[in-house]
XYZ file of C-alpha atoms in Angstrom:
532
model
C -27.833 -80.354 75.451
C -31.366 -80.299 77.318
C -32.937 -83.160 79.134
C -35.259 -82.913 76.511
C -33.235 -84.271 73.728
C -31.792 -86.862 75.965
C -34.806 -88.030 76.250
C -35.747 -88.348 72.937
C -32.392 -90.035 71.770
C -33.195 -92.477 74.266
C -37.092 -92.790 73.474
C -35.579 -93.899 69.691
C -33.072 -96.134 70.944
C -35.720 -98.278 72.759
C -38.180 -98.410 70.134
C -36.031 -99.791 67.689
C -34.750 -102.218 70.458
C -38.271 -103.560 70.516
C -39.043 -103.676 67.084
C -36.084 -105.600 66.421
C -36.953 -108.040 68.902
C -40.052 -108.577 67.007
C -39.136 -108.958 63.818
C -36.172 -111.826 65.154
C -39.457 -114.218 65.925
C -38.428 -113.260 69.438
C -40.886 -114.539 71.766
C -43.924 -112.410 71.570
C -42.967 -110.668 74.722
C -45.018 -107.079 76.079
C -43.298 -104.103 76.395
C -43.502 -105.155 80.586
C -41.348 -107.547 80.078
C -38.910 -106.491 77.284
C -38.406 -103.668 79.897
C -37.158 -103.787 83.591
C -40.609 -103.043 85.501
C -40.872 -100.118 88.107
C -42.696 -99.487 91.285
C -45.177 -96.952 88.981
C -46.469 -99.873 86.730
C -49.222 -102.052 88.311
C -51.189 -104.212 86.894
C -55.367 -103.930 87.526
C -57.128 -106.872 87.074
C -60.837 -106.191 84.991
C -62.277 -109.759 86.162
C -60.477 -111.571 88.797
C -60.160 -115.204 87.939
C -62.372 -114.695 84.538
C -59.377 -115.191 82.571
C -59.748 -112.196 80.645
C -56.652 -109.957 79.345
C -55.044 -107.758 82.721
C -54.987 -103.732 81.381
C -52.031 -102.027 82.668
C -52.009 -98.659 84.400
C -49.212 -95.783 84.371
C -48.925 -93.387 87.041
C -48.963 -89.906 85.481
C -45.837 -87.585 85.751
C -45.219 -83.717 86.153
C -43.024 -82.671 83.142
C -40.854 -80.394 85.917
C -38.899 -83.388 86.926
C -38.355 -84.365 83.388
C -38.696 -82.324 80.122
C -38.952 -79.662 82.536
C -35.484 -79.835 83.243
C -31.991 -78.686 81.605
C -28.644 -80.246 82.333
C -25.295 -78.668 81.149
C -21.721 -79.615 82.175
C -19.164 -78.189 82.831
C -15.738 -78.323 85.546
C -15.676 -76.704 89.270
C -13.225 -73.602 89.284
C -12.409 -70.787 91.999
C -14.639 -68.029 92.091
C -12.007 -65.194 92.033
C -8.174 -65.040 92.724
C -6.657 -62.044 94.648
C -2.897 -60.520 93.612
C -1.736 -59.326 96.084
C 1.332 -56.345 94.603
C 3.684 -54.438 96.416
C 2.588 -50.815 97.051
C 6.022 -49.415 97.648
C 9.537 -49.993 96.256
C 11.984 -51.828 98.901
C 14.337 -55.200 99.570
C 12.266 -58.100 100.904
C 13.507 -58.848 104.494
C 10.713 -61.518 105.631
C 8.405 -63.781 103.289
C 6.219 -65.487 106.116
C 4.067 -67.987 104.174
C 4.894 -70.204 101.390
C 2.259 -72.214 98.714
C -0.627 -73.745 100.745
C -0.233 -71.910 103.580
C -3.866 -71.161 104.520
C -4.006 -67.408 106.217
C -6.515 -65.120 108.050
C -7.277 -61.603 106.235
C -4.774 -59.305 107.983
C -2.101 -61.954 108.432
C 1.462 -61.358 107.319
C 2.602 -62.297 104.161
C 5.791 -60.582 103.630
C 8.092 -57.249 105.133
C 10.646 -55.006 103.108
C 13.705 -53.665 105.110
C 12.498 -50.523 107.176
C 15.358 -48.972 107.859
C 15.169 -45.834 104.777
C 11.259 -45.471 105.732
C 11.802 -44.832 109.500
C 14.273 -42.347 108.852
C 11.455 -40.761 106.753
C 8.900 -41.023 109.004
C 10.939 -39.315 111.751
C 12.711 -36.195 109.625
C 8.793 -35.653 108.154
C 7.701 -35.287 112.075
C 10.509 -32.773 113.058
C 9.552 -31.307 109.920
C 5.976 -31.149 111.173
C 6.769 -30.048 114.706
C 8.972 -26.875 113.157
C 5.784 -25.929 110.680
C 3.681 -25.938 114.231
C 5.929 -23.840 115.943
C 6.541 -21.006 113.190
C 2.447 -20.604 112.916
C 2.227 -20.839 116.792
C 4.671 -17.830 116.894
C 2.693 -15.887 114.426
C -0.296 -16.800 116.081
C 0.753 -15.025 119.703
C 2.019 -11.910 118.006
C 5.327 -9.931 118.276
C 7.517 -11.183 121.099
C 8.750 -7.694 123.787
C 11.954 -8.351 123.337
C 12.378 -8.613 118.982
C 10.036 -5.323 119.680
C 12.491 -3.474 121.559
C 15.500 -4.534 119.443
C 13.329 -3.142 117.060
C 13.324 0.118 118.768
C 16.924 0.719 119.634
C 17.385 -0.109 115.454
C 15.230 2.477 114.658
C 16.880 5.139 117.092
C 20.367 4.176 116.172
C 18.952 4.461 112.069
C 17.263 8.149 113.061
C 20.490 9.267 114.808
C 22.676 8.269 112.439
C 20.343 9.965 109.429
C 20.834 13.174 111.667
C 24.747 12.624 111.866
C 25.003 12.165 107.885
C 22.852 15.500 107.438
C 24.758 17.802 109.529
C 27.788 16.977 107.333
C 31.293 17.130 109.087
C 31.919 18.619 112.254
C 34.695 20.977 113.426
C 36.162 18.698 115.408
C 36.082 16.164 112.728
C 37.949 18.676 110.108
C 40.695 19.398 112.319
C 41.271 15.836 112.420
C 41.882 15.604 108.982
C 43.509 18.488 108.527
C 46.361 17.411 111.143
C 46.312 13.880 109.100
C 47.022 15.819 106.060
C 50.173 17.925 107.531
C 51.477 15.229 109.407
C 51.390 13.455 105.754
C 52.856 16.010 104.071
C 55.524 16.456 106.718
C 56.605 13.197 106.522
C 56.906 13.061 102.723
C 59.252 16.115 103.072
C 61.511 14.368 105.359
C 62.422 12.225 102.768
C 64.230 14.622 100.536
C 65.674 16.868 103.136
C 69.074 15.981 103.805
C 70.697 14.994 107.529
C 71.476 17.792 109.999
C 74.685 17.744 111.113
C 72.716 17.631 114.352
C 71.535 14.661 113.412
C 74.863 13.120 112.505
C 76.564 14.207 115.543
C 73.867 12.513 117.514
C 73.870 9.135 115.561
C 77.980 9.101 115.975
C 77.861 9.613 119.025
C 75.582 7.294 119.997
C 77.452 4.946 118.132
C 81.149 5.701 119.696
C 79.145 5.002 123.434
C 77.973 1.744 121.981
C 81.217 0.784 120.631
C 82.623 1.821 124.762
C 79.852 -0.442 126.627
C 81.045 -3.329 123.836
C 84.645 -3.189 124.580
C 84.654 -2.862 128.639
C 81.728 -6.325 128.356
C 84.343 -7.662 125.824
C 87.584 -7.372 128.506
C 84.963 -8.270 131.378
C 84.001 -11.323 129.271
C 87.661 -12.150 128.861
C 88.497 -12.806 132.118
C 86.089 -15.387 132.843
C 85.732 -17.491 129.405
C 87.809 -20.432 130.167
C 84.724 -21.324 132.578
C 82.865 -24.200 131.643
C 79.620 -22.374 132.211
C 80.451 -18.845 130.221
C 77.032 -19.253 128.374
C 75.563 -19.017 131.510
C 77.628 -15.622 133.382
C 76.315 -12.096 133.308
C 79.502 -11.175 131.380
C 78.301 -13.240 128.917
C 75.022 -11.665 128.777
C 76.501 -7.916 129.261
C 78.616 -8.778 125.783
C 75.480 -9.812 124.264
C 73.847 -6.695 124.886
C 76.596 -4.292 124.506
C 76.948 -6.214 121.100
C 73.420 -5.561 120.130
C 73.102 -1.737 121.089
C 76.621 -1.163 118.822
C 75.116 -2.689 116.034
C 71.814 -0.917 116.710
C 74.031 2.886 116.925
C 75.815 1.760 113.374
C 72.401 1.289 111.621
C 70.718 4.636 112.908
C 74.034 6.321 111.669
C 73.798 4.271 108.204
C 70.125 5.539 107.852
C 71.249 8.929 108.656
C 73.589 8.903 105.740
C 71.419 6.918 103.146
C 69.085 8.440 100.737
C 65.197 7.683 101.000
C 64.277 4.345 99.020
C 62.240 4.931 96.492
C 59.479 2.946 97.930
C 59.438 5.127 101.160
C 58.883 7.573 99.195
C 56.044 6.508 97.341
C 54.479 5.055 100.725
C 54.490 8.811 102.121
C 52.794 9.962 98.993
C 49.932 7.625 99.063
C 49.384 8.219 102.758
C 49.229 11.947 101.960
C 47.009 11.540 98.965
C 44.461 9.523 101.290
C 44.664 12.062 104.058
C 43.844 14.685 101.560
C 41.310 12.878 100.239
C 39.568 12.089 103.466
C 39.465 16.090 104.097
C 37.761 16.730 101.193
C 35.226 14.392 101.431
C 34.433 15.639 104.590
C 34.313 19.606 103.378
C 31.203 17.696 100.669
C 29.164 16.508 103.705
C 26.362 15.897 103.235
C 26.418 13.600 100.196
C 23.171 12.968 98.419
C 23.849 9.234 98.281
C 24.959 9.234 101.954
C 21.659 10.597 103.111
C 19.513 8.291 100.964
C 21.188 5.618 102.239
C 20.939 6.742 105.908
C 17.120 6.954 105.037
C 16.570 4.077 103.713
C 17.879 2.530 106.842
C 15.653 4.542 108.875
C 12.428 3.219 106.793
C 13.856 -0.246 106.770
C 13.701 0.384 110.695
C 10.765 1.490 110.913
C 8.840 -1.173 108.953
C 10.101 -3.680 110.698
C 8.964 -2.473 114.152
C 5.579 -1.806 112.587
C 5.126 -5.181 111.466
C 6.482 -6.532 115.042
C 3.686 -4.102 116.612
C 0.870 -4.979 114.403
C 1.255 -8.849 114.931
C 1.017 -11.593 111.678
C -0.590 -10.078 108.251
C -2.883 -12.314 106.781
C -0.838 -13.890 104.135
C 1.984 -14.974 106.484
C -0.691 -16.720 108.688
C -2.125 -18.367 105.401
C 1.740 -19.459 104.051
C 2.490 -20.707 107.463
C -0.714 -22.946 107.620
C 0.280 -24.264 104.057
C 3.395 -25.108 105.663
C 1.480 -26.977 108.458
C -0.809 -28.785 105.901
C 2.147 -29.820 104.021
C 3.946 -31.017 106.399
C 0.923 -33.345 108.213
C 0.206 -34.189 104.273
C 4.068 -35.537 104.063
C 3.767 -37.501 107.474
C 1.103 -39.211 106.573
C 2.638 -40.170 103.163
C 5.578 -41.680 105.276
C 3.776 -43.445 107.407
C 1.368 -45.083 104.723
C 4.847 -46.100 102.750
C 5.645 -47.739 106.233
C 2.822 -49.162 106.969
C 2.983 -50.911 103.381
C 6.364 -52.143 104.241
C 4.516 -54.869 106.438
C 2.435 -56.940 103.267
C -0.855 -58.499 104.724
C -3.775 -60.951 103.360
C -6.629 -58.860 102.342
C -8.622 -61.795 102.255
C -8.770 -65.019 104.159
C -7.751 -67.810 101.504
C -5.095 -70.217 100.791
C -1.583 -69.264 99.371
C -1.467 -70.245 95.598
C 2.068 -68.807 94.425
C 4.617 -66.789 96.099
C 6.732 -65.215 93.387
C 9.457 -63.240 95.575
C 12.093 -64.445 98.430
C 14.218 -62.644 100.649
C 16.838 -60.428 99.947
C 15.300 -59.698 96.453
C 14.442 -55.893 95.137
C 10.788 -55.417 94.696
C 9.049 -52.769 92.692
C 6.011 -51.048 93.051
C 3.209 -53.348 91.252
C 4.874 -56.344 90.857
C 2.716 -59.598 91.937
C 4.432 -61.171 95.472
C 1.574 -63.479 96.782
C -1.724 -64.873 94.749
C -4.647 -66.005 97.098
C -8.010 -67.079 97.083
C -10.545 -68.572 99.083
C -10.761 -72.493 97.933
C -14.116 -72.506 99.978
C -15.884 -70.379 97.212
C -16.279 -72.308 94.181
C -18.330 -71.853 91.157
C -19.567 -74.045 88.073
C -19.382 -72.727 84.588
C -21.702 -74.335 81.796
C -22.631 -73.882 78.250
C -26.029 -73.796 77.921
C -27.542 -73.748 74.090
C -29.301 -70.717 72.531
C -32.793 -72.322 72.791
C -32.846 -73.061 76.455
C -30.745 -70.170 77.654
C -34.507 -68.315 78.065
C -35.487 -70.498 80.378
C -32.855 -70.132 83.080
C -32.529 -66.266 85.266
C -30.106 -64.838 87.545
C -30.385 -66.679 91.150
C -32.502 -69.626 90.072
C -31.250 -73.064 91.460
C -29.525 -75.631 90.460
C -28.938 -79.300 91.474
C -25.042 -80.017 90.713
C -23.189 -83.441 90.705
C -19.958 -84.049 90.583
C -18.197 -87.316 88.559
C -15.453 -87.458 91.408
C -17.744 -87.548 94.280
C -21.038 -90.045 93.212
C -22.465 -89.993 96.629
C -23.592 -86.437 97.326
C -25.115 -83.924 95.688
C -25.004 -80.055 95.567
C -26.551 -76.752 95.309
C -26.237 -74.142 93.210
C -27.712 -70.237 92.586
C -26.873 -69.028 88.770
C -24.715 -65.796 89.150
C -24.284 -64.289 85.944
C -25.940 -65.339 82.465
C -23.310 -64.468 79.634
C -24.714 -62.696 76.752
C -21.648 -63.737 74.647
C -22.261 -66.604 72.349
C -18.385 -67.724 73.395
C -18.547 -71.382 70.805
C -17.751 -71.416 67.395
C -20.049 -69.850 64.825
C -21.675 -72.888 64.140
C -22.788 -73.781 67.732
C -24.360 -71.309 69.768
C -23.736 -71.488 73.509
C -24.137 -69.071 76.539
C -21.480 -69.781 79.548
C -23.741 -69.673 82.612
C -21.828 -69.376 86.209
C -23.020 -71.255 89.021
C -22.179 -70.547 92.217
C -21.737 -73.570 94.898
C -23.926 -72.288 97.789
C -23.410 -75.522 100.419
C -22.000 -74.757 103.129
C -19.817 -78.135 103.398
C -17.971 -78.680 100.290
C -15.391 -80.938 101.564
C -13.929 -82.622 99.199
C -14.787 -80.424 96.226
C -11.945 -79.085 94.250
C -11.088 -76.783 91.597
C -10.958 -78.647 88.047
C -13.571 -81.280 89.150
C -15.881 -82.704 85.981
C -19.367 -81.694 87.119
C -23.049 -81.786 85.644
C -25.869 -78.685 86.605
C -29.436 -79.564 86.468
C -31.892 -76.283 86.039
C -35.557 -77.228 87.260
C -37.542 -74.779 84.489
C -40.904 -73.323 85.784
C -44.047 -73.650 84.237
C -46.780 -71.212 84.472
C -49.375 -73.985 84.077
C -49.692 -76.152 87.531
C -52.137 -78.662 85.953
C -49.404 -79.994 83.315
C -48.876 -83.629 83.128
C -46.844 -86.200 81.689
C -49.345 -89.035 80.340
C -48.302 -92.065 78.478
C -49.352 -91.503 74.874
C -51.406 -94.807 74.414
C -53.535 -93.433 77.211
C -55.037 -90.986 74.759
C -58.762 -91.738 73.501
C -60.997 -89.909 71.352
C -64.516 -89.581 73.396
C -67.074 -87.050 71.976
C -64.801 -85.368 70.066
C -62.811 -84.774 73.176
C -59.238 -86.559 74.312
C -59.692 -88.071 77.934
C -57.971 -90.491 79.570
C -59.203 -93.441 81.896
C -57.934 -92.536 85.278
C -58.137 -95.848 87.295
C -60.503 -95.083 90.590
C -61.714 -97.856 92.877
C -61.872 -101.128 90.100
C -62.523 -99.170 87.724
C -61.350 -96.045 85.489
C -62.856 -92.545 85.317
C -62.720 -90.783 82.014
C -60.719 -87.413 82.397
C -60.524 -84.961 79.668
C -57.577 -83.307 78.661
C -56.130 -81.127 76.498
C -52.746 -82.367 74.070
C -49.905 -79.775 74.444
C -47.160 -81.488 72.973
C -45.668 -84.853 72.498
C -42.537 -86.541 73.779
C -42.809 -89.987 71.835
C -44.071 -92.678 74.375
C -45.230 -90.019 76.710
C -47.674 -86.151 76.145
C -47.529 -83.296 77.676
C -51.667 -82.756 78.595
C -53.262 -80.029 80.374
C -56.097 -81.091 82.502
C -58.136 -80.224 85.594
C -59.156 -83.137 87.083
C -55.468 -84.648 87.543
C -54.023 -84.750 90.555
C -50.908 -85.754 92.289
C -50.284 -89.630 91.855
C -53.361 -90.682 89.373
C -52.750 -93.711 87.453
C -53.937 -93.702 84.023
C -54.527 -97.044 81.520
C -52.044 -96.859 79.248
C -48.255 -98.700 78.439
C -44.865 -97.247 78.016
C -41.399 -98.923 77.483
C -39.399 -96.473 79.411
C -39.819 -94.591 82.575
C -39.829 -91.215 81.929
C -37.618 -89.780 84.896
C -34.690 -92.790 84.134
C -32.646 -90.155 81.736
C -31.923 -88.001 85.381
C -29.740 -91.408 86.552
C -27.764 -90.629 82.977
C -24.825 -89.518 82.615
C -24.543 -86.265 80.443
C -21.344 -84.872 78.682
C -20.545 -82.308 75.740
């Protein structure tokens, strides 16, 4: 509601205040004294001492201070909250404020456990430090020493392409050709039956044995009731007399045996192999055996060309990749450790703290709410017809119920262009933003009134009591008192306001006084109280 309709509300209420006075057979009392009289009523006397009737003068009014105006309430709120959310997943190790805390921008609010993002941070700089080295290598070209490795490959590849070419060599078949006899010689022994040579031999080599046993047997004899026989050299001779007998009997039991069947078949396969081997060797050189000894030779050779020539371009590019990557992941480490240490982004007071140590926090969720309780701002409703009247940054006077002795300024921030009421009434929400510098005191949630001082394009308006009006000429003036007297002063009627019009004139100035009477002081509704 505008000042405007205050005003007349309160215009009405007076009236029929004094009408009702009159109409009681009141005494017949002027509006002066029905009235509480202010400093801007006087009273000029036409004829001092002539007993004649005093006139009464008004002093004029500019309509900015009064119609002019628009008032809206409203209650005192913050400006803007921050959430402040967790940027990384982690346990909460440290919360370091707690509600009403006041903190700098930059200050600590809360830590997560480090331990998991170090260890990152440290494996992605090895990993970076490797990258560096592997394109710093490429960089300086083939090292002398993989080059002549290299070399020696390549001559050991060439030589042994010659070798596999050439096929076998003499030497190499008579090898195999004694392999094969020796084979076959031994797989004939098998199934040739004992000499008599043979058996002679192993019996008599057994009857000696059986001698040496018997003489270390009778030597042995003599001396066994010692306590220490284990320990005599008759002991020992027995022992190995006993051992070279037993030895003799198996050579003769071999002698007389048959080949096992599995001897047999041992000798076979080691004659097949050797037979096998030699005719491998009379193929030489295989097809497949000198492709393969090529290939090794270009294999070689390739890689002592690449050694010579230094990095090709695309292993320079892939090992800068690797580089980038690997400064791209340590930076990603250190930002998820850096974020481990939660801080104010603004300076403000602490309104909630929603974790506490110990507990598992996820990325997003809301830790710490702040905001700065110095920046405060006034939302009205202002009604469709008035809303015109008011633009972003003009001023505004502000009072506040809770504190009566002080008064504040405002600039108007943003001008809704929602109608946010019901259907029926149309309001705009107009924001106000508290631009003292000291608003001690002030607090969010505080009832509060905004007064909007309108403009007017027309400096020679006035507010004129309404009985001041006379018809002159066919012209409305008004007697403007000057010396002990009045002047006439034409003006022209804009529009009324009950007791008081709204005239444009010329030759008004500044604190005129005009003859005329009025029953309520037109700037009294600004002491009012306003609500909606």
């Amino acid at each position: 509601m505008s000042n405007r309709r205050i005003f007349m509300i309160i215009l009405v209420i007076l009236s029929a205040i004094d009408i009702g006075l009159l109409w009681s057979g009141g005494p017949n009392l002027s509006a002066s004294e029905v009235m509480p009289r202010y400093d801007t009523e006087v009273t000029r006397p036409v004829a001092p001492n002539s007993g004649t009737v005093q006139s009464q003068t008004v002093r004029i009014r500019s309509p900015r201070t009064a119609i002019d105006a628009l008032s809206a309430a409203g209650s005192v709120e913050l400006m803007s909250k921050r959430q402040v959310v967790l940027e990384i997943e982690g346990t909460i190790s440290q919360v370091a404020v707690k509600v009403g805390d006041w903190v700098k921008a930059g200050d600590l609010l809360l830590a997560l456990d480090t331990t998991i993002l170090s260890r990152a941070v440290t494996r992605a700089e090895v990993d970076l430090q490797t990258a560096q080295a592997e394109l710093a290598k490429l960089e300086q070209g083939g090292d002398p020493g993989e080059i002549a490795v290299a070399k020696a490959n390549l001559a050991a590849a060439q030589e042994n392409l010659t070798k596999v070419q050439a096929g076998a060599t003499p030497e190499e078949l008579a090898a195999a050709t004694s392999k094969v006899t020796a084979a076959q010689a031994k797989y004939n022994d098998l199934f040739a039956p004992p000499s008599s040579a043979e058996i002679d031999e192993a019996k008599a080599e057994l009857e000696k044995a059986d001698i040496a046993r018997q003489e270390a047997q009778r030597s042995y004899d003599k001396v066994k009731w010692r306590n220490d026989i284990g320990m005599t050299s008759e002991s020992a001779e027995l022992y190995k007399a006993t051992v070279d007998f037993e030895r003799a009997q198996a050579k003769l039991d071999r002698v007389n045996k048959p080949s096992s069947s599995a001897s047999i078949q041992e000798a076979k396969s080691d004659l097949q192999r050797a037979q096998s081997d030699l005719e491998l060797l009379k193929q030489k050189p295989a097809a497949a055996d000198v492709a393969e000894a090529l290939a090794k030779v270009q294999d070689a050779e390739q890689k002592l060309a690449k050694l010579q020539a230094g990095p090709a371009g695309a292993d320079l590019q892939a090992a800068e990749a690797k580089v980038t990557k690997a400064q791209l992941d340590l930076e990603e480490a250190r930002t998820k450790l850096a974020a481990a240490q939660v801080v104010a982004p603004i300076t403000g007071a602490v309104l909630e703290v929603n974790v506490s140590a110990g507990e598992r926090g996820t990325v997003g969720k809301e830790v710490v709410t702040l905001a700065d309780i110095r920046q405060l701002q006034l939302t009205v409703k202002v009604a469709e017809v008035d809303v015109p009247q008011l633009t972003v940054g003009q001023a505004a006077t502000i009072k506040i119920d809770a504190i009566r002795d002080r008064t504040f300024s405002g600039i108007v921030e943003q001008i809704d262009p929602i109608n946010k009421s019901d259907k029926d009434v149309v309001n705009y929400p107009v924001t106000i933003r508290l631009s003292d510098p000291d608003l001690n005191g002030v607090r969010p949630g505080m009832n509060a009134v905004a007064t909007f001082a309108t403009q007017s394009n027309d400096p020679q308006r006035w507010l004129v009591p309404t009985t001041a009006l006379q018809q002159v000429d066919g012209q409305t003036v008004v007697q403007v008192a000057h010396g002990e007297g009045f002047v006439p002063a034409v003006v022209t009627t804009l529009e009324s306001q009950g007791e008081w019009t709204v005239v444009h004139a010329e030759t008004l100035q500044e604190g005129d006084e005009v003859l005329g009477q009025v029953a309520s002081y037109v700037g009294q509704q600004q002491d009012l109280q306003v609500t909606y």
